[in-house]
């Protein structure tokens, strides 16, 4: 089949590369000429493990190409996927659909035959219908149907998530769209991946409900972690104990500094906006959003307390800036709340992140960037581990201690074992372990 991806970000580029690995011919279109130049020069504009090799393989097999030209991009396409950003709209938290609508208009104006426009971006209920209206206004001389195909991949494990998903959700309202989407996903269907067809509205809501449910799960374990600290429990044991119940499951029960990233924060807000519009409150998500915002500030208090109640004039070494490991994505990372708050209290920040520096530098003025973990903690009054990159799991802790001015270790991801840290002579603070 001939497929087109509109947008070459974390979703568009990964999906495009994976579809071409399945054997489809894929053209990726982006309005950002730098991105397309980088891709055409053999580079990858984002950090995602394994993407480099996958893209190279498909490009040299002649199944994957990149262009800024929408006309060239949709020429002969059987399906055109919209994978552009849907950030929170400034001021009100609704999803900003302007990029989606613009892409739909461009596609409809350039199709050269019957095709399906597929919303892969995360979009609120009603968007498929709105895209259908845009297509009707453009009135292309070919049959154009709409499908809603939300994406569930996670950054850092995006290729495996895309090629081995728990399910594929496709919202359709025509046989043509259903048949086309069945063909698109045939390689996964042959691997017995459930392909779940629904109507447009359900598909759109499934995406927001899934992300919001996961956010609630994280919010829940974070509050249980706080309770553990008060009552003398260990949140790792509590999470394991409840997770062994298959009705609950053991995933997404790791406490931390609050969820971040390009999706949970904006998607929970957008769900709440839809709920408000339709007067069907989802109060559990409201509570989760509030608790997650407060949590980042509570992490600042935790660092200040670990430093004896005052960080003014002290250097704090930060390990990890991205919202999770194995990505360079800084969008809504907890570090963007924690670091400026510490700076406001007079702390000097020296930070290290294995891949996040290029995005983080413009977002974190006043921060000194180090080239490694040991350099970041040199002469610091405390080290704060914010993101659990693998290279922070096997630190030479004696070297860390020797480099620190004070042996204070604040571990916001529970990477280390409290008794071992105490034996090494650290004043160690972690999450949900009294
Ligand atoms: P991104 O910001 O990384 O990439 C979006 C790309 O679209 C950019 O390169 C931008 O230049 C391009 N673009 C915008 N308008 C365009 C147009 N008219 N024509 C061509 N290109 C255009 O975004 P992302 O993280 O890949 O997310 C895309 C969507 O997928 C969002 O709705 C997001 O919520 C959803 N999603 C993201 C993830 C994730 O892990 N990042 C996972 C699942 C779903
Ligand atoms: C999330 C979902 O997991 C994907 O299914 C979805 O497709 C994607 O959002 C999206 O819609 O964009 P992602 O944001 O890449 O994926 O990363 P996650 O692994 O879900 O982590 C999100 C945040 O939650 C991170 O800040 C992470 O540290 C935090 N988290 C996650 C926890 O604090 N505890 C956990 O147990 C899991």
Coordinates of C-alpha atoms and ligand atoms in Angstrom, one line a residue:
X1 CA 0.0 0.0 0.0
X2 CA 1.0 3.6 -0.3
X3 CA 0.8 5.5 3.0
X4 CA 1.5 9.1 3.9
X5 CA 2.4 10.4 7.3
X6 CA 1.7 14.1 8.0
X7 CA 4.1 15.1 10.7
X8 CA 7.5 13.6 11.5
X9 CA 7.5 13.9 15.3
X10 CA 7.7 11.1 17.8
X11 CA 4.5 9.5 16.4
X12 CA 4.7 10.3 12.7
X13 CA 8.3 9.3 12.2
X14 CA 8.0 6.1 14.3
X15 CA 4.7 5.0 12.7
X16 CA 6.0 5.8 9.2
X17 CA 9.2 3.9 9.7
X18 CA 7.3 0.9 11.2
X19 CA 4.7 0.8 8.5
X20 CA 7.5 0.8 5.9
X21 CA 9.2 -2.1 7.8
X22 CA 5.8 -3.9 7.4
X23 CA 6.3 -3.6 3.6
X24 CA 4.2 -0.5 2.9
X25 CA 5.6 2.4 0.8
X26 CA 5.6 5.4 3.1
X27 CA 6.1 9.1 2.4
X28 CA 6.6 11.4 5.5
X29 CA 5.6 15.0 5.1
X30 CA 6.6 17.8 7.5
X31 CA 6.2 21.6 7.3
X32 CA 9.5 22.0 9.2
X33 CA 12.2 22.1 6.4
X34 CA 15.0 21.5 8.9
X35 CA 13.5 18.2 10.0
X36 CA 13.1 17.0 6.4
X37 CA 16.7 18.1 5.5
X38 CA 18.0 16.2 8.6
X39 CA 16.1 13.1 7.5
X40 CA 17.1 13.4 3.9
X41 CA 20.7 13.7 5.0
X42 CA 20.5 10.4 7.0
X43 CA 20.0 12.0 10.4
X44 CA 17.2 11.6 13.0
X45 CA 15.7 14.8 14.5
X46 CA 14.6 13.1 17.7
X47 CA 16.2 10.6 20.1
X48 CA 14.2 7.3 20.1
X49 CA 16.2 4.0 20.6
X50 CA 16.4 1.9 17.5
X51 CA 14.8 4.5 15.2
X52 CA 18.1 5.3 13.5
X53 CA 18.6 1.8 12.1
X54 CA 15.0 1.3 11.3
X55 CA 14.8 4.5 9.2
X56 CA 18.1 3.7 7.4
X57 CA 16.9 0.2 6.5
X58 CA 13.6 1.4 5.0
X59 CA 15.2 4.3 3.2
X60 CA 17.8 2.1 1.5
X61 CA 15.1 -0.5 0.6
X62 CA 13.3 2.4 -1.2
X63 CA 10.1 2.2 1.0
X64 CA 10.5 5.4 3.0
X65 CA 11.0 8.9 1.9
X66 CA 10.7 12.5 3.2
X67 CA 9.4 15.7 1.8
X68 CA 8.0 19.1 2.7
X69 CA 5.8 19.0 -0.4
X70 CA 2.3 17.9 0.5
X71 CA 1.3 17.4 -3.1
X72 CA 4.2 14.9 -3.6
X73 CA 3.4 13.4 -0.2
X74 CA -0.2 12.4 -0.9
X75 CA 0.2 11.5 -4.5
X76 CA -1.3 8.0 -5.0
X77 CA -1.8 7.5 -1.3
X78 CA -4.3 4.8 -0.1
X79 CA -4.3 6.3 3.4
X80 CA -3.0 9.6 4.8
X81 CA -2.3 9.7 8.5
X82 CA -2.4 13.0 10.4
X83 CA 0.3 12.8 13.1
X84 CA 0.7 16.5 14.0
X85 CA 0.8 18.0 17.5
X86 CA -2.4 18.7 19.5
X87 CA -1.0 20.8 22.4
X88 CA -3.1 22.4 25.1
X89 CA -4.6 25.5 23.7
X90 CA -3.2 28.6 25.4
X91 CA -5.5 29.9 28.0
X92 CA -8.2 27.2 28.3
X93 CA -6.6 23.7 28.2
X94 CA -8.7 22.5 25.2
X95 CA -6.7 20.5 22.6
X96 CA -5.5 22.9 19.9
X97 CA -6.8 21.4 16.7
X98 CA -5.5 24.0 14.3
X99 CA -2.6 21.8 13.0
X100 CA -5.0 18.9 12.5
X101 CA -7.6 21.0 10.6
X102 CA -4.9 22.6 8.5
X103 CA -3.4 19.2 7.6
X104 CA -6.9 17.9 6.7
X105 CA -7.5 20.8 4.4
X106 CA -4.1 20.3 2.7
X107 CA -4.7 16.6 2.2
X108 CA -8.2 17.0 0.8
X109 CA -6.9 19.6 -1.6
X110 CA -4.2 17.3 -3.0
X111 CA -5.6 13.7 -3.0
X112 CA -5.1 12.0 -6.4
X113 CA -7.5 9.1 -5.9
X114 CA -9.8 7.4 -3.4
X115 CA -8.2 7.4 0.1
X116 CA -8.8 7.4 3.8
X117 CA -7.7 10.3 6.0
X118 CA -6.7 8.8 9.4
X119 CA -6.5 10.8 12.6
X120 CA -3.5 9.4 14.5
X121 CA -3.0 12.5 16.5
X122 CA -4.8 12.5 19.9
X123 CA -8.0 14.4 19.2
X124 CA -11.1 15.1 21.2
X125 CA -14.5 13.6 20.5
X126 CA -16.0 15.3 17.4
X127 CA -12.8 15.8 15.5
X128 CA -13.4 13.0 12.9
X129 CA -16.8 14.7 12.2
X130 CA -15.1 18.1 11.9
X131 CA -12.5 16.6 9.5
X132 CA -15.3 15.1 7.4
X133 CA -16.8 18.6 7.2
X134 CA -13.5 20.1 6.1
X135 CA -13.2 17.5 3.4
X136 CA -16.8 18.2 2.2
X137 CA -16.0 21.9 2.0
X138 CA -12.9 21.2 -0.1
X139 CA -14.9 18.7 -2.2
X140 CA -12.1 16.6 -3.7
X141 CA -13.0 14.8 -6.9
X142 CA -12.4 11.4 -5.3
X143 CA -13.9 9.3 -2.5
X144 CA -12.3 10.4 0.8
X145 CA -13.4 8.7 4.1
X146 CA -12.3 9.4 7.6
X147 CA -10.9 7.0 10.3
X148 CA -9.8 7.6 13.8
X149 CA -6.8 5.5 14.8
X150 CA -5.3 6.7 18.1
X151 CA -1.8 5.8 18.9
X152 CA -0.7 4.2 22.2
X153 CA 3.1 4.0 21.8
X154 CA 5.3 5.3 24.6
X155 CA 8.4 7.4 24.0
X156 CA 11.6 5.4 24.7
X157 CA 10.0 2.1 23.7
X158 CA 8.1 3.4 20.7
X159 CA 9.2 0.9 18.1
X160 CA 8.4 -2.1 20.2
X161 CA 5.1 -0.6 21.3
X162 CA 4.1 0.1 17.7
X163 CA 5.1 -3.3 16.3
X164 CA 3.8 -5.3 19.3
X165 CA 0.7 -3.3 20.6
X166 CA -1.8 -4.8 23.0
X167 CA -4.5 -3.6 20.5
X168 CA -5.1 -1.4 17.6
X169 CA -8.2 0.8 17.8
X170 CA -9.8 2.1 14.6
X171 CA -13.0 4.2 14.5
X172 CA -14.7 4.1 11.2
X173 CA -18.1 4.9 9.7
X174 CA -17.8 3.4 6.2
X175 CA -16.9 0.0 4.7
X176 CA -14.2 1.6 2.5
X177 CA -12.4 3.0 5.6
X178 CA -12.8 -0.3 7.4
X179 CA -11.3 -2.3 4.5
X180 CA -8.5 0.1 3.9
X181 CA -7.5 0.1 7.6
X182 CA -7.7 -3.7 7.8
X183 CA -5.2 -3.8 4.9
X184 CA -2.9 -1.2 6.6
X185 CA -2.7 -3.3 9.8
X186 CA -2.8 -6.8 8.1
X187 CA 0.8 -7.5 9.2
X188 CA -0.2 -7.0 12.8
X189 CA -3.4 -8.9 12.4
X190 CA -1.4 -11.8 11.1
X191 CA 0.5 -11.7 14.4
X192 CA -2.8 -12.0 16.2
X193 CA -2.9 -8.4 17.4
X194 CA -6.6 -7.5 18.2
X195 CA -7.8 -4.9 15.7
X196 CA -10.7 -3.3 17.5
X197 CA -13.2 -1.4 15.2
X198 CA -15.5 1.1 16.8
X199 CA -17.3 4.3 15.8
X200 CA -15.4 7.6 15.6
X201 CA -16.5 8.9 19.0
X202 CA -15.6 5.8 20.9
X203 CA -12.2 5.6 19.3
X204 CA -11.5 9.2 20.1
X205 CA -12.7 8.7 23.7
X206 CA -10.7 5.5 24.2
X207 CA -7.5 7.4 23.8
X208 CA -8.3 10.1 26.4
X209 CA -9.8 7.5 28.7
X210 CA -6.7 5.3 28.5
X211 CA -4.2 8.1 29.2
X212 CA -6.4 9.5 32.0
X213 CA -6.7 6.1 33.6
X214 CA -2.9 5.6 33.6
X215 CA -2.5 9.1 35.0
X216 CA -5.0 8.2 37.8
X217 CA -3.0 5.0 38.5
X218 CA 0.2 7.0 38.9
X219 CA -1.6 9.7 41.0
X220 CA -3.0 6.9 43.2
X221 CA 0.4 5.3 43.9
X222 CA 2.0 8.7 44.6
X223 CA -0.5 9.4 47.3
X224 CA -0.1 5.9 48.7
X225 CA 3.6 6.6 48.8
X226 CA 3.0 9.7 50.9
X227 CA 0.9 7.6 53.2
X228 CA 3.6 4.9 53.4
X229 CA 6.1 7.5 54.6
X230 CA 3.7 8.6 57.4
X231 CA 2.8 5.1 58.6
X232 CA 6.2 3.4 58.1
X233 CA 5.4 1.3 55.1
X234 CA 7.4 0.6 51.9
X235 CA 5.5 1.7 48.8
X236 CA 7.5 -0.8 46.6
X237 CA 6.0 -3.7 48.7
X238 CA 2.6 -2.1 48.7
X239 CA 2.7 -1.7 44.9
X240 CA 3.9 -5.2 44.4
X241 CA 1.2 -6.5 46.8
X242 CA -1.7 -4.8 45.1
X243 CA -0.2 -5.4 41.6
X244 CA -0.2 -9.2 42.1
X245 CA -4.0 -8.9 41.9
X246 CA -4.6 -9.3 38.2
X247 CA -7.6 -7.0 38.4
X248 CA -5.2 -4.2 39.4
X249 CA -2.0 -5.2 37.5
X250 CA 1.6 -4.3 38.3
X251 CA 2.2 -1.7 35.6
X252 CA 2.2 2.0 36.2
X253 CA 2.5 1.7 39.9
X254 CA 6.0 3.3 40.3
X255 CA 5.8 6.4 42.5
X256 CA 7.8 9.4 41.5
X257 CA 7.9 13.2 41.2
X258 CA 4.6 13.3 39.3
X259 CA 3.8 12.3 35.7
X260 CA 5.0 14.6 32.9
X261 CA 5.6 14.4 29.2
X262 CA 3.9 15.6 26.1
X263 CA 0.7 13.6 26.7
X264 CA -0.6 12.8 30.2
X265 CA -0.7 16.5 31.3
X266 CA -2.3 17.8 28.2
X267 CA -4.6 14.8 27.6
X268 CA -6.0 14.8 31.2
X269 CA -6.8 18.6 30.8
X270 CA -8.4 18.0 27.4
X271 CA -10.6 15.2 28.8
X272 CA -11.7 17.5 31.6
X273 CA -12.6 20.2 29.0
X274 CA -14.7 17.7 27.1
X275 CA -16.4 16.6 30.3
X276 CA -17.1 20.2 31.1
X277 CA -18.6 20.9 27.7
X278 CA -20.9 17.9 27.9
X279 CA -21.7 18.4 31.6
X280 CA -20.4 14.9 32.6
X281 CA -17.8 15.6 35.2
X282 CA -14.9 13.1 35.6
X283 CA -14.0 14.2 39.1
X284 CA -11.4 11.5 39.7
X285 CA -9.3 13.0 36.8
X286 CA -9.8 16.5 38.3
X287 CA -8.4 15.3 41.6
X288 CA -5.5 13.6 39.8
X289 CA -4.5 16.7 37.9
X290 CA -4.5 18.8 41.1
X291 CA -2.5 16.2 43.0
X292 CA 0.0 15.9 40.2
X293 CA 0.5 19.7 40.1
X294 CA 1.0 19.9 43.9
X295 CA 3.3 16.9 43.8
X296 CA 6.1 18.7 41.9
X297 CA 6.1 21.5 44.6
X298 CA 6.2 18.8 47.3
X299 CA 9.4 17.5 45.6
X300 CA 10.9 20.9 46.0
X301 CA 10.1 20.9 49.8
X302 CA 11.7 17.5 50.0
X303 CA 15.0 18.7 48.5
X304 CA 15.0 21.8 50.8
X305 CA 14.3 19.6 53.9
X306 CA 17.1 17.2 52.8
X307 CA 19.4 20.2 52.7
X308 CA 18.6 21.2 56.3
X309 CA 15.8 23.6 55.4
X310 CA 17.8 26.0 53.2
X311 CA 19.2 25.8 49.7
X312 CA 20.2 29.4 49.3
X313 CA 23.8 29.7 47.9
X314 CA 24.1 25.9 47.7
X315 CA 24.8 24.0 44.6
X316 CA 22.4 21.1 43.8
X317 CA 23.5 18.4 41.4
X318 CA 20.6 17.2 39.2
X319 CA 20.7 13.8 37.5
X320 CA 18.1 13.5 34.7
X321 CA 16.0 16.2 33.1
X322 CA 13.7 14.6 30.6
X323 CA 10.2 13.5 31.7
X324 CA 11.3 9.8 31.5
X325 CA 14.4 7.9 30.4
X326 CA 15.3 7.0 26.8
X327 CA 13.9 10.1 25.2
X328 CA 15.2 13.7 24.6
X329 CA 11.6 15.0 25.1
X330 CA 11.4 17.8 27.8
X331 CA 7.7 18.6 27.3
X332 CA 6.1 19.1 30.7
X333 CA 9.0 17.3 32.5
X334 CA 8.8 17.6 36.3
X335 CA 12.4 19.0 36.2
X336 CA 10.9 22.2 34.6
X337 CA 9.0 22.9 37.8
X338 CA 11.5 21.6 40.3
X339 CA 14.6 23.3 39.0
X340 CA 13.2 26.9 38.7
X341 CA 11.6 26.6 42.1
X342 CA 15.0 25.7 43.6
X343 CA 16.6 28.5 41.7
X344 CA 14.0 30.9 43.2
X345 CA 15.1 29.8 46.6
X346 CA 18.7 30.7 45.8
X347 CA 20.1 27.4 44.8
X348 CA 22.7 27.0 42.0
X349 CA 21.8 24.1 39.7
X350 CA 24.3 21.9 37.9
X351 CA 22.6 19.3 35.8
X352 CA 23.3 16.3 33.6
X353 CA 21.0 14.4 31.2
X354 CA 22.3 11.8 28.7
X355 CA 20.1 13.0 25.8
X356 CA 18.0 15.9 27.0
X357 CA 20.5 18.7 27.0
X358 CA 19.7 20.2 23.5
X359 CA 16.0 20.6 24.4
X360 CA 16.6 21.5 28.1
X361 CA 19.2 24.2 27.7
X362 CA 16.8 26.9 26.3
X363 CA 14.1 25.9 28.7
X364 CA 16.2 26.1 31.9
X365 CA 18.0 29.5 32.0
X366 CA 20.7 29.8 34.6
X367 CA 21.4 26.1 34.8
X368 CA 25.0 24.9 34.4
X369 CA 25.1 21.8 32.2
X370 CA 27.6 19.1 33.1
X371 CA 29.0 16.4 30.8
X372 CA 28.5 13.5 33.2
X373 CA 26.9 12.5 36.5
X374 CA 30.1 12.8 38.5
X375 CA 30.8 16.3 37.2
X376 CA 27.2 17.4 38.0
X377 CA 27.6 16.6 41.7
X378 CA 31.1 18.1 42.2
X379 CA 31.1 20.2 45.3
X380 CA 27.2 20.0 45.6
X381 CA 25.3 20.2 48.8
X382 CA 23.0 17.4 47.5
X383 CA 22.3 15.3 44.5
X384 CA 18.7 14.9 43.2
X385 CA 17.9 12.0 40.9
X386 CA 14.9 13.1 38.8
X387 CA 14.9 10.7 35.8
X388 CA 15.8 7.1 36.1
X389 CA 18.2 6.7 33.1
X390 CA 20.0 3.3 33.2
X391 CA 23.4 5.0 33.6
X392 CA 22.1 6.4 37.0
X393 CA 21.2 2.9 38.2
X394 CA 24.9 1.7 38.4
X395 CA 26.6 4.8 39.7
X396 CA 29.9 4.5 41.5
X397 CA 28.3 5.7 44.8
X398 CA 31.6 6.1 46.6
X399 CA 32.8 8.4 43.8
X400 CA 29.5 10.3 44.0
X401 CA 29.9 10.7 47.8
X402 CA 33.5 11.8 47.4
X403 CA 32.5 14.4 44.9
X404 CA 29.7 15.9 47.0
X405 CA 30.3 18.6 49.6
X406 CA 27.6 17.0 51.7
X407 CA 26.5 13.3 51.4
X408 CA 22.9 14.1 50.7
X409 CA 21.1 12.0 48.0
X410 CA 17.5 12.7 47.1
X411 CA 16.2 9.8 44.9
X412 CA 12.9 10.7 43.3
X413 CA 12.7 7.4 41.4
X414 CA 13.6 4.9 44.2
X415 CA 16.5 3.6 42.2
X416 CA 18.6 2.8 45.3
X417 CA 18.1 0.7 48.4
X418 CA 17.7 2.8 51.6
X419 CA 19.7 0.5 53.9
X420 CA 22.7 0.3 51.4
X421 CA 22.7 4.1 51.0
X422 CA 22.8 4.5 54.8
X423 CA 25.6 2.0 55.1
X424 CA 27.6 4.0 52.5
X425 CA 27.1 7.1 54.7
X426 CA 24.5 9.0 52.7
X427 CA 21.6 11.0 54.1
X428 CA 19.2 9.4 51.7
X429 CA 15.7 10.4 50.9
X430 CA 13.4 8.4 48.6
X431 CA 9.7 8.1 47.8
X432 CA 7.3 6.2 50.0
X433 CA 9.9 4.4 52.0
X434 CA 10.1 5.8 55.6
Ligands
LIG1 P1 5.6 16.4 17.6 O1 5.4 17.7 18.1 O2 6.8 15.6 18.0 O3 5.5 16.3 16.0 C1 4.5 17.0 15.2 C2 5.1 17.3 13.9 O4 4.1 17.7 13.0 C3 6.1 18.4 13.9 O5 7.4 18.0 13.3 C4 5.5 19.5 13.0 O6 6.4 20.3 12.3 C5 4.6 18.7 12.1 N1 3.4 19.4 11.5 C6 2.6 20.3 12.1 N2 1.7 20.7 11.2 C7 2.0 20.1 10.0 C8 1.4 20.1 8.7 N3 0.3 20.8 8.4 N4 2.0 19.4 7.7 C9 3.0 18.6 8.0 N5 3.6 18.6 9.2 C10 3.1 19.3 10.2 O7 4.3 15.6 18.1 P2 4.2 14.0 18.6 O8 4.8 13.9 19.9 O9 4.6 13.1 17.5 O10 2.6 13.9 18.7 C11 1.7 13.9 17.6 C12 0.3 13.5 18.1 O11 0.3 12.2 18.5 C13 -0.2 14.4 19.3 O12 -1.6 14.5 19.1 C14 0.1 13.5 20.5 O13 -0.8 13.7 21.5 C15 -0.1 12.1 19.9 N6 0.6 11.1 20.6 C16 1.9 11.3 20.9 C17 2.7 10.3 21.5 C18 4.1 10.5 22.0 O14 4.6 9.6 22.6 N7 4.7 11.6 21.7 C19 2.1 9.0 21.7 C20 0.8 8.8 21.3 C21 0.0 9.8 20.7
LIG2 C1 2.1 7.8 27.5 C2 1.3 6.4 27.5 O1 2.0 5.5 28.3 C3 1.2 5.9 26.0 O2 0.4 4.8 26.0 C4 0.6 7.0 25.2 O3 0.5 6.6 23.8 C5 1.4 8.3 25.3 O4 1.5 8.7 26.7 C6 0.8 9.4 24.5 O5 -0.4 9.5 24.4 O6 1.5 10.2 24.1 P1 4.7 8.5 27.5 O7 4.2 9.8 27.9 O8 5.6 8.4 26.3 O9 3.4 7.5 27.1 O10 5.4 7.8 28.7 P2 4.9 7.0 30.0 O11 5.8 5.8 30.1 O12 3.5 6.7 30.0 O13 5.3 8.0 31.2 C7 4.5 9.2 31.4 C8 4.9 9.8 32.7 O14 4.4 9.1 33.8 C9 6.4 10.0 32.9 O15 6.7 11.2 33.5 C10 6.8 8.8 33.8 O16 7.9 9.1 34.6 C11 5.5 8.8 34.7 N1 5.3 7.4 35.3 C12 5.0 6.4 34.5 C13 5.4 7.3 36.7 O17 5.6 8.3 37.4 N2 5.1 6.1 37.2 C14 4.8 5.0 36.4 O18 4.6 3.9 37.0 C15 4.8 5.1 35.0

